[in-house]
Short mmCIF file of C-alpha atoms in Angstrom, two decimals:
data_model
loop_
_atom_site.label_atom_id
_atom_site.label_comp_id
_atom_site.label_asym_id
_atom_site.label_seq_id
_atom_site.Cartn_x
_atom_site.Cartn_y
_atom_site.Cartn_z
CA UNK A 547 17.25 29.52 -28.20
CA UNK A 548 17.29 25.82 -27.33
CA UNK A 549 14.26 24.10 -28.18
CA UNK A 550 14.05 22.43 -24.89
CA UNK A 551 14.78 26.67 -23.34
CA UNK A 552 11.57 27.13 -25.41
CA UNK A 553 9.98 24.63 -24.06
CA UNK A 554 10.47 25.28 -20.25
CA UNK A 555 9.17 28.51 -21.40
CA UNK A 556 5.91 27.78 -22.51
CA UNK A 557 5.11 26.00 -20.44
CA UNK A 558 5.53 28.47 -17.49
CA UNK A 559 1.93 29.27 -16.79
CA UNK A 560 1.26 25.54 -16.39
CA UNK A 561 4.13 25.18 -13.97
CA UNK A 562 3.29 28.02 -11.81
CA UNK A 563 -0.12 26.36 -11.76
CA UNK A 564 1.31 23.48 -10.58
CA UNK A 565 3.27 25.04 -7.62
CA UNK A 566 -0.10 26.95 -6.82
CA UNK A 567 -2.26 23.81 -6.83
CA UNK A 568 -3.35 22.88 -3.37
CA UNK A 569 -2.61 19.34 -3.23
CA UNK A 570 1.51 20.36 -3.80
CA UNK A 571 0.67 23.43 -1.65
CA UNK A 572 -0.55 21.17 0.66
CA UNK A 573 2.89 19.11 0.77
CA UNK A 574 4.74 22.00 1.34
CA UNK A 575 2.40 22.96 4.38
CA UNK A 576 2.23 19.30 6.05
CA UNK A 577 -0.94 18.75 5.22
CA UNK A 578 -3.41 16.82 2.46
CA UNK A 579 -6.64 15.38 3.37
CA UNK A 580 -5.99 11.08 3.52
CA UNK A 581 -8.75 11.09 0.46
CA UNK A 582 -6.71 12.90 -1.76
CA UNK A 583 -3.54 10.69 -0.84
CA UNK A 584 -5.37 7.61 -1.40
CA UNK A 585 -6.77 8.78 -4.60
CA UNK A 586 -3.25 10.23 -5.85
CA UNK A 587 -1.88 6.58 -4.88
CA UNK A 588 -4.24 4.65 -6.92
CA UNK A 589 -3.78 6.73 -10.16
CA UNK A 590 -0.32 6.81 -9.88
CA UNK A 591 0.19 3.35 -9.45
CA UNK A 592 -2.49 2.21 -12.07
CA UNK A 593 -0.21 4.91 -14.12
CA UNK A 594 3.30 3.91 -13.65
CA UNK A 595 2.41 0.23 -14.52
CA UNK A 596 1.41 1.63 -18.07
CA UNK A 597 4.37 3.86 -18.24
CA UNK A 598 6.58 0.90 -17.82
CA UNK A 599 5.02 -1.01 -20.92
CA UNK A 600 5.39 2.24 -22.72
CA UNK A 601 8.43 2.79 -22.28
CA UNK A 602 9.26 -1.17 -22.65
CA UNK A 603 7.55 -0.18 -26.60
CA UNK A 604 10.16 2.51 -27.14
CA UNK A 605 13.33 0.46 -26.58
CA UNK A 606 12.59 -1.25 -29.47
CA UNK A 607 12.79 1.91 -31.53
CA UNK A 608 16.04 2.55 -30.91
CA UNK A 609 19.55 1.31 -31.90
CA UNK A 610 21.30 3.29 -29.98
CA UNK A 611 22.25 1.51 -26.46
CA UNK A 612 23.04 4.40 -24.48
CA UNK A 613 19.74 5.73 -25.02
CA UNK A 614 18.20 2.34 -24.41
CA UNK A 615 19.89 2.61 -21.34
CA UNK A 616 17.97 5.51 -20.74
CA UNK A 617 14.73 3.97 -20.89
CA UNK A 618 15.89 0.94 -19.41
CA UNK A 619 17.16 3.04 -16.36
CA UNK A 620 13.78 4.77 -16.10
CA UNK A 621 12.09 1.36 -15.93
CA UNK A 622 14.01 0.47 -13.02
CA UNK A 623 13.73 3.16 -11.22
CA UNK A 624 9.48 3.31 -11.80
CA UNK A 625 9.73 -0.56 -10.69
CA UNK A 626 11.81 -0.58 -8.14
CA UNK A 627 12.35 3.27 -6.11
CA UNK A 628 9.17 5.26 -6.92
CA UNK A 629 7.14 3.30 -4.75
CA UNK A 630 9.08 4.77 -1.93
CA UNK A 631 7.00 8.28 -2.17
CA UNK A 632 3.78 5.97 -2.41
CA UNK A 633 4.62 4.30 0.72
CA UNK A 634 5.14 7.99 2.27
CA UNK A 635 1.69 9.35 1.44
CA UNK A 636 0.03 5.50 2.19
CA UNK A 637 1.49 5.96 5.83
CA UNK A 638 0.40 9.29 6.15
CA UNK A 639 -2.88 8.40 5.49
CA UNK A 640 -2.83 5.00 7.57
CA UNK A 641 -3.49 2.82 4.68
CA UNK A 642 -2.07 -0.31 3.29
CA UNK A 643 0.00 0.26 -0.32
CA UNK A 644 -0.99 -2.94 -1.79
CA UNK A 645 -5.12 -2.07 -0.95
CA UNK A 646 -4.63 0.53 -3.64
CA UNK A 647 -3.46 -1.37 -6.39
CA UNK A 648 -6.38 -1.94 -8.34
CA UNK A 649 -8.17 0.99 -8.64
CA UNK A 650 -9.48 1.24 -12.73
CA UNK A 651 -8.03 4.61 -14.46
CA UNK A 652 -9.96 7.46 -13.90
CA UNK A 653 -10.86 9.90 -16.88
CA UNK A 654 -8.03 11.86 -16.74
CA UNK A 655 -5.39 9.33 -16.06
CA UNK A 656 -7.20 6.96 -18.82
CA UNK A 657 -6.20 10.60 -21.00
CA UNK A 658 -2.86 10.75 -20.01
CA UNK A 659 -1.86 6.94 -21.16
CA UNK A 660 -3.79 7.46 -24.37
CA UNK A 661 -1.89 10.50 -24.76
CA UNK A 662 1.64 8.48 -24.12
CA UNK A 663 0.59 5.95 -26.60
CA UNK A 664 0.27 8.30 -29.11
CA UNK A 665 3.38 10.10 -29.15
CA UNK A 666 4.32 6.45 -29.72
CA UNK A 667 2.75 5.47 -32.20
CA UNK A 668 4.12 8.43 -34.02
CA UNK A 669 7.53 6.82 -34.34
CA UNK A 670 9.32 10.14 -33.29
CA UNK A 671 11.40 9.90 -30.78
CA UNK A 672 11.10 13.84 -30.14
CA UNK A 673 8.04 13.20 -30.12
CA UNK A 674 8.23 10.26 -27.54
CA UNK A 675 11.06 12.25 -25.59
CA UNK A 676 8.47 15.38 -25.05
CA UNK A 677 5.56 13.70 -24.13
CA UNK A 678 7.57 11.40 -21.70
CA UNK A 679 9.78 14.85 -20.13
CA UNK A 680 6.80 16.54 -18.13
CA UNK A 681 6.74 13.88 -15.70
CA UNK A 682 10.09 14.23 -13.93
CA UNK A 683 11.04 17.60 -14.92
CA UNK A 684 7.53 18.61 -12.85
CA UNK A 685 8.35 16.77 -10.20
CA UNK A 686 12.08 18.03 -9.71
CA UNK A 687 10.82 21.74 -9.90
CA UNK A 688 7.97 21.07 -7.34
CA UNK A 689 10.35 19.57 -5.02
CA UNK A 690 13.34 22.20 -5.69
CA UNK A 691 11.23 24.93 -5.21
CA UNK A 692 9.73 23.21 -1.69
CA UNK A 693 13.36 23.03 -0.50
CA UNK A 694 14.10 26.38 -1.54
CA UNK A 695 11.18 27.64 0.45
CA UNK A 696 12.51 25.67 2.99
CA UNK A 697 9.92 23.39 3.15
CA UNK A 698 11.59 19.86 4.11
CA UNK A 699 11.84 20.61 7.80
CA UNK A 700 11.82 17.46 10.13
CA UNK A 701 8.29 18.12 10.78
CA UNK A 702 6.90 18.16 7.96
CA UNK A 703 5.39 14.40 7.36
CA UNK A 704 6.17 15.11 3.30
CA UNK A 705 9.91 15.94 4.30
CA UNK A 706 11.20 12.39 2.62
CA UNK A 707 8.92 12.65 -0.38
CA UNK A 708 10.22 16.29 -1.02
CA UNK A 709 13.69 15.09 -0.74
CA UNK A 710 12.98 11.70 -3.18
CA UNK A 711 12.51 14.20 -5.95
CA UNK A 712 14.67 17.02 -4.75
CA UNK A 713 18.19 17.29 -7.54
CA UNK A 714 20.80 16.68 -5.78
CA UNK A 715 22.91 20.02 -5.78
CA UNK A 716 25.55 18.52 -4.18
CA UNK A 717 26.79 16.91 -7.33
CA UNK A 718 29.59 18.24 -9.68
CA UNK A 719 28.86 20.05 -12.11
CA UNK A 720 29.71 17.14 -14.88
CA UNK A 721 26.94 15.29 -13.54
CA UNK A 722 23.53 15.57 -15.22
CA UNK A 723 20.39 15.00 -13.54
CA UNK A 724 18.39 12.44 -15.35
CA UNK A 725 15.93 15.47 -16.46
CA UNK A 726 18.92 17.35 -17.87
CA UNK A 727 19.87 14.40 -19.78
CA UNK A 728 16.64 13.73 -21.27
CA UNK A 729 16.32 17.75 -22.50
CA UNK A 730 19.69 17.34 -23.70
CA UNK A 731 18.64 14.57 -26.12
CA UNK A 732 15.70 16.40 -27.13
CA UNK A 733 17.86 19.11 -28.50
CA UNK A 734 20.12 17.16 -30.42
CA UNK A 735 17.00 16.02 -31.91
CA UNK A 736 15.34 19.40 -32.45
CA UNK A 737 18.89 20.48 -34.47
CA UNK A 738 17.50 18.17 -37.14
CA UNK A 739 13.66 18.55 -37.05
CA UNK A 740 11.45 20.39 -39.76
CA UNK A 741 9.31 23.78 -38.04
CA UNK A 742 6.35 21.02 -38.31
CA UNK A 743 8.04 18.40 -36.62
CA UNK A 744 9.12 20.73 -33.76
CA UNK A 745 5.24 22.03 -33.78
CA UNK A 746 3.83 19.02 -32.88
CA UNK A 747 6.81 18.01 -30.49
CA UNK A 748 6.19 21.66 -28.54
CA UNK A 749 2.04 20.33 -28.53
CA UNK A 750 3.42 16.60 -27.26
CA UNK A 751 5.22 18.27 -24.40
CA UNK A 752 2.51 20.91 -23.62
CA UNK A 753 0.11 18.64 -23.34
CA UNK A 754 1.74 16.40 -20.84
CA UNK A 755 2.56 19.33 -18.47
CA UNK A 756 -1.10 20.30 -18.79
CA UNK A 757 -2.11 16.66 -18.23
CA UNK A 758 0.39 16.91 -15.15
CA UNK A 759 -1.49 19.50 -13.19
CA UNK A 760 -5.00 17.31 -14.14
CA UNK A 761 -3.12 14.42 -12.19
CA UNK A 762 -2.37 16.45 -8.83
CA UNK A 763 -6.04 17.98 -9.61
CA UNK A 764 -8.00 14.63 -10.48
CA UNK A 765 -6.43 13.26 -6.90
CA UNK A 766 -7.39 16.74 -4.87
CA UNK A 767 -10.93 16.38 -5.71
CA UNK A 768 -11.16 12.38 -6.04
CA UNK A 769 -12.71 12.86 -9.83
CA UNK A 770 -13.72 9.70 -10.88
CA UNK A 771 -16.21 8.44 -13.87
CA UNK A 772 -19.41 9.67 -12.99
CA UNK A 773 -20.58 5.71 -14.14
CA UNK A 774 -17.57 4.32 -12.59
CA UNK A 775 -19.69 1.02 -11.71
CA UNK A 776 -20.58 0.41 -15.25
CA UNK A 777 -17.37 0.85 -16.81
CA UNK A 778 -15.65 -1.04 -13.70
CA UNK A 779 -17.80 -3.61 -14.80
CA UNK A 780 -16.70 -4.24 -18.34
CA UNK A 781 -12.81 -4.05 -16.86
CA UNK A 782 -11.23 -7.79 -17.27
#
C-alpha cells in the first residue's frame, strides 16, 4: 500500500468527524451563526499569515526548484486567492474583512503553528510534507463531498465557498490537483524512509487532521483563552 493510501486511511475517523461537525454541516445547510464566521475568519487569517512564513522557511531546504515551486505556488495562492472564501463568510455575516485582522491566536490555533514549526525544525521534508497535507486535502474532501450531496445550489449563501475548494473534475486526467501532487511527493519520499521515519511522519500528518477538526471546532464555539486579556496584553 502507498504510504500516503495509508495515510488517508487512518485518518478516516477524523475525516468523517470533520464532515459531521456542525460548523461544515452548517455550510452545507446554508446556515452558521455570524459568531462562528467571525471567529473562523480571525483564526484563519491570524493562521495563514504564519503558514506563509512557514512555508517561506522550507524553500530554503530544498534544492530542488520544482518543488520550490511548490511551495512558492502555495504562497501565492494563501496571499493572494484564499481570501476570497474569507470575504464569503465576512459578507455573510455583514462584517468588514480587514476588522478581523488582528485577532491574537487562540489556544488551539497557537497549537497548530507550534505544531507546523516543528515538523520544521525536524529537517524532514516528509515530515514537513505531512504536517503541511491536512490542510487542503480536508478542505477538497469537505467541499467534494458538499457537491456530491448536491449542496452548492444557487441558494445556498456558501455555494461560492463550496465551489473555491471543490477539484475540478472537469480536468483531464493528466492533470493533478495540487493535493494529489503533494501525496505524490510524499510517496516518493516514503520509498526511501526507515519504519521510524515513516512513524513519526504517519503522527505529523495525524496530528494535523486532528488539529483540523479543532479549527472548524475552536470557531463553532468561539473558544478563546480563558485569560485572553492578560495574554493579549503581553502581545507586541
Amino acid at each position: 500500500m502507498l504510504f500516503s493510501k495509508e495515510l488517508i486511511s487512518s485518518a478516516t475517523p477524523i475525516m468523517t468527524a470533520i464532515h459531521q461537525h456542525p460548523f461544515v454541516q452548517g455550510i452545507g445547510d446554508g446556515f452558521v451563526e455570524d459568531a462562528a464566521l467571525i471567529s473562523y475568519v480571525e483564526q484563519d487569517y491570524r493562521y495563514l499569515t504564519e503558514f506563509i512564513k512557514i512555508y517561506a522557511g522550507v524553500v530554503t531546504k530544498l534544492n530542488d526548484r520544482l518543488e520550490m515551486k511548490y511551495f512558492t505556488n502555495s504562497m501565492d495562492f494563501i496571499l493572494n486567492s484564499e481570501s476570497h472564501p474569507h470575504h464569503i463568510f465576512c459578507d455573510i455575516a455583514g462584517v468588514k474583512y480587514e476588522s478581523l485582522q488582528h485577532a491574537q491566536p487562540s489556544p488551539k490555533a497557537y497549537l497548530y503553528e507550534s505544531h507546523m514549526h516543528r515538523a520544521v525544525q525536524t529537517g524532514s521534508i516528509l515530515n514537513i510534507l505531512c504536517a503541511f497535507q491536512p490542510c487542503p486535502w480536508t478542505y477538497s474532501e469537505i467541499a467534494d463531498k458538499l457537491v456530491k450531496e448536491h449542496k452548492n445550489s444557487n441558494d445556498n449563501p456558501f455555494k461560492e465557498w463550496i465551489e473555491f475548494y471543490h477539484t475540478n473534475q472537469s480536468q483531464s486526467p493528466e492533470e493533478k490537483t495540487f493535493t494529489e501532487k503533494f501525496f505524490n511527493w510524499i510517496d516518493k519520499l516514503a520509498a526511501n524512509a526507515s519504519p521510524k521515519e515513516l512513524k513519526t511522519a504517519k503522527k505529523f500528518f495525524l496530528i494535523s487532521c486532528e488539529l483540523e477538526f479543532e479549527f472548524w471546532e475552536q470557531a463553532f464555539y468561539q473558544q478563546n483563552w480563558r485569560f485572553a486579556n492578560l495574554i493579549g496584553n503581553t502581545n507586541e
